[in-house]
Coordinates of C-alpha atoms in Angstrom, one line a residue:
M1 CA -96.8 63.1 -32.9
S2 CA -97.8 60.8 -30.0
Q3 CA -98.1 58.0 -32.5
I4 CA -94.5 58.3 -33.5
L5 CA -93.3 58.5 -29.8
H6 CA -95.2 55.3 -29.2
Y7 CA -93.1 53.3 -31.7
L8 CA -89.8 54.9 -30.9
P9 CA -88.8 52.4 -28.1
Y10 CA -89.4 49.5 -30.5
V11 CA -87.2 51.1 -33.2
F12 CA -84.4 51.5 -30.6
L13 CA -84.8 48.0 -29.4
F14 CA -84.6 46.7 -33.0
A15 CA -81.5 48.8 -33.6
A16 CA -79.8 47.4 -30.4
A17 CA -80.6 43.8 -31.3
T18 CA -79.2 44.3 -34.8
A19 CA -76.0 45.9 -33.4
L20 CA -75.6 43.0 -30.9
I21 CA -76.1 40.3 -33.6
Y22 CA -73.7 42.1 -36.0
G23 CA -71.1 42.4 -33.2
W24 CA -71.4 38.7 -32.4
G25 CA -70.9 37.8 -36.1
L26 CA -67.9 40.1 -36.4
W27 CA -66.3 38.5 -33.2
R28 CA -66.9 35.0 -34.6
A29 CA -65.4 35.9 -37.9
M30 CA -62.2 37.3 -36.3
R31 CA -61.8 34.2 -34.2
Q32 CA -62.7 31.7 -36.9
K33 CA -59.1 30.8 -37.9
Q34 CA -58.0 30.2 -34.4
D35 CA -61.1 28.1 -33.6
L36 CA -60.4 26.0 -36.7
S37 CA -56.8 25.5 -35.7
N38 CA -57.7 24.5 -32.2
L39 CA -60.3 22.1 -33.5
L40 CA -57.8 20.5 -35.9
S41 CA -55.2 20.2 -33.1
S42 CA -57.8 18.6 -30.8
K43 CA -58.6 16.0 -33.5
G44 CA -54.9 15.4 -34.1
V45 CA -54.4 14.7 -30.4
S46 CA -57.3 12.3 -30.3
A47 CA -56.1 10.4 -33.4
I48 CA -52.6 10.1 -32.1
R49 CA -53.7 8.9 -28.7
R50 CA -56.0 6.3 -30.2
A51 CA -53.3 5.0 -32.6
L52 CA -50.8 4.7 -29.7
R53 CA -53.3 3.0 -27.5
K54 CA -54.2 0.4 -30.3
K55 CA -50.8 -0.2 -32.0
G56 CA -48.3 0.5 -29.2
P57 CA -45.2 2.7 -29.4
L58 CA -44.8 4.4 -32.9
T59 CA -42.2 6.5 -34.5
L60 CA -42.7 9.9 -36.2
E61 CA -42.8 8.2 -39.6
E62 CA -45.4 5.7 -38.5
L63 CA -47.6 8.5 -37.0
G64 CA -47.7 10.4 -40.3
P65 CA -50.5 8.3 -42.0
V66 CA -52.5 8.6 -38.8
V67 CA -52.9 12.4 -39.2
K68 CA -52.5 12.7 -43.0
D69 CA -56.2 13.0 -43.8
L70 CA -57.5 15.0 -40.8
S71 CA -59.7 18.0 -41.4
A72 CA -61.8 20.3 -39.3
R73 CA -64.9 22.4 -40.0
L74 CA -66.9 24.6 -37.8
P75 CA -70.7 24.3 -37.8
F76 CA -72.7 26.6 -40.0
T77 CA -69.6 27.7 -42.0
S78 CA -68.1 26.6 -45.3
E79 CA -64.5 27.3 -44.1
Q80 CA -62.4 24.1 -43.6
I81 CA -58.9 23.4 -42.5
A82 CA -56.9 20.2 -43.2
V83 CA -53.5 18.7 -42.7
T84 CA -51.4 19.2 -45.8
D85 CA -47.9 18.4 -44.3
P86 CA -48.2 15.6 -41.7
K87 CA -44.6 15.9 -40.6
A88 CA -44.9 19.6 -39.8
F89 CA -48.2 19.0 -38.1
L90 CA -46.7 16.3 -35.9
N91 CA -43.6 18.4 -35.2
S92 CA -45.9 21.1 -33.7
L93 CA -48.3 18.7 -32.0
L94 CA -46.0 16.1 -30.4
P95 CA -44.1 18.6 -28.1
Y96 CA -47.4 19.9 -26.8
M97 CA -48.6 16.4 -26.1
I98 CA -45.3 15.6 -24.3
R99 CA -45.6 18.8 -22.2
Q100 CA -49.2 17.9 -21.3
R101 CA -48.0 14.4 -20.3
L102 CA -50.4 12.7 -22.8
I103 CA -47.6 10.7 -24.4
A104 CA -43.9 9.9 -23.6
E105 CA -40.9 10.3 -25.9
E106 CA -38.3 7.6 -25.6
K107 CA -35.1 6.6 -27.4
E108 CA -35.0 2.9 -28.5
N109 CA -32.2 1.5 -30.7
G110 CA -31.2 5.0 -31.9
R111 CA -34.8 5.8 -32.9
T112 CA -37.3 8.2 -31.2
I113 CA -40.5 6.5 -30.3
Y114 CA -43.7 7.8 -28.8
R115 CA -45.6 5.8 -26.2
Y116 CA -49.1 6.3 -24.8
R117 CA -49.1 7.5 -21.3
K118 CA -51.8 6.1 -19.0

């Protein structure tokens, strides 16, 4: 009987470690879609800023090819997210960038252009 009591703390420690790892995996699985979306948005912001810095002011149509082939993948997972509709992606991302003062929206000759903000 004393032999069994000697190993009991190790069994409980193993059970606690297993529960902790399982909980962490469950938490990551629940947050995976949001993390992928955030990563793709971050890549989109970087690509748009880089294009505006290099090419100067661009319209929505000219920004479409910049974000067309963007994709994001978290490490150690097979899940991936990509831009399928560049116009819808830009329509959700550009207002955020304007609010954060990363870019400026201006009207020029009846067209809306986006300019890099220093």
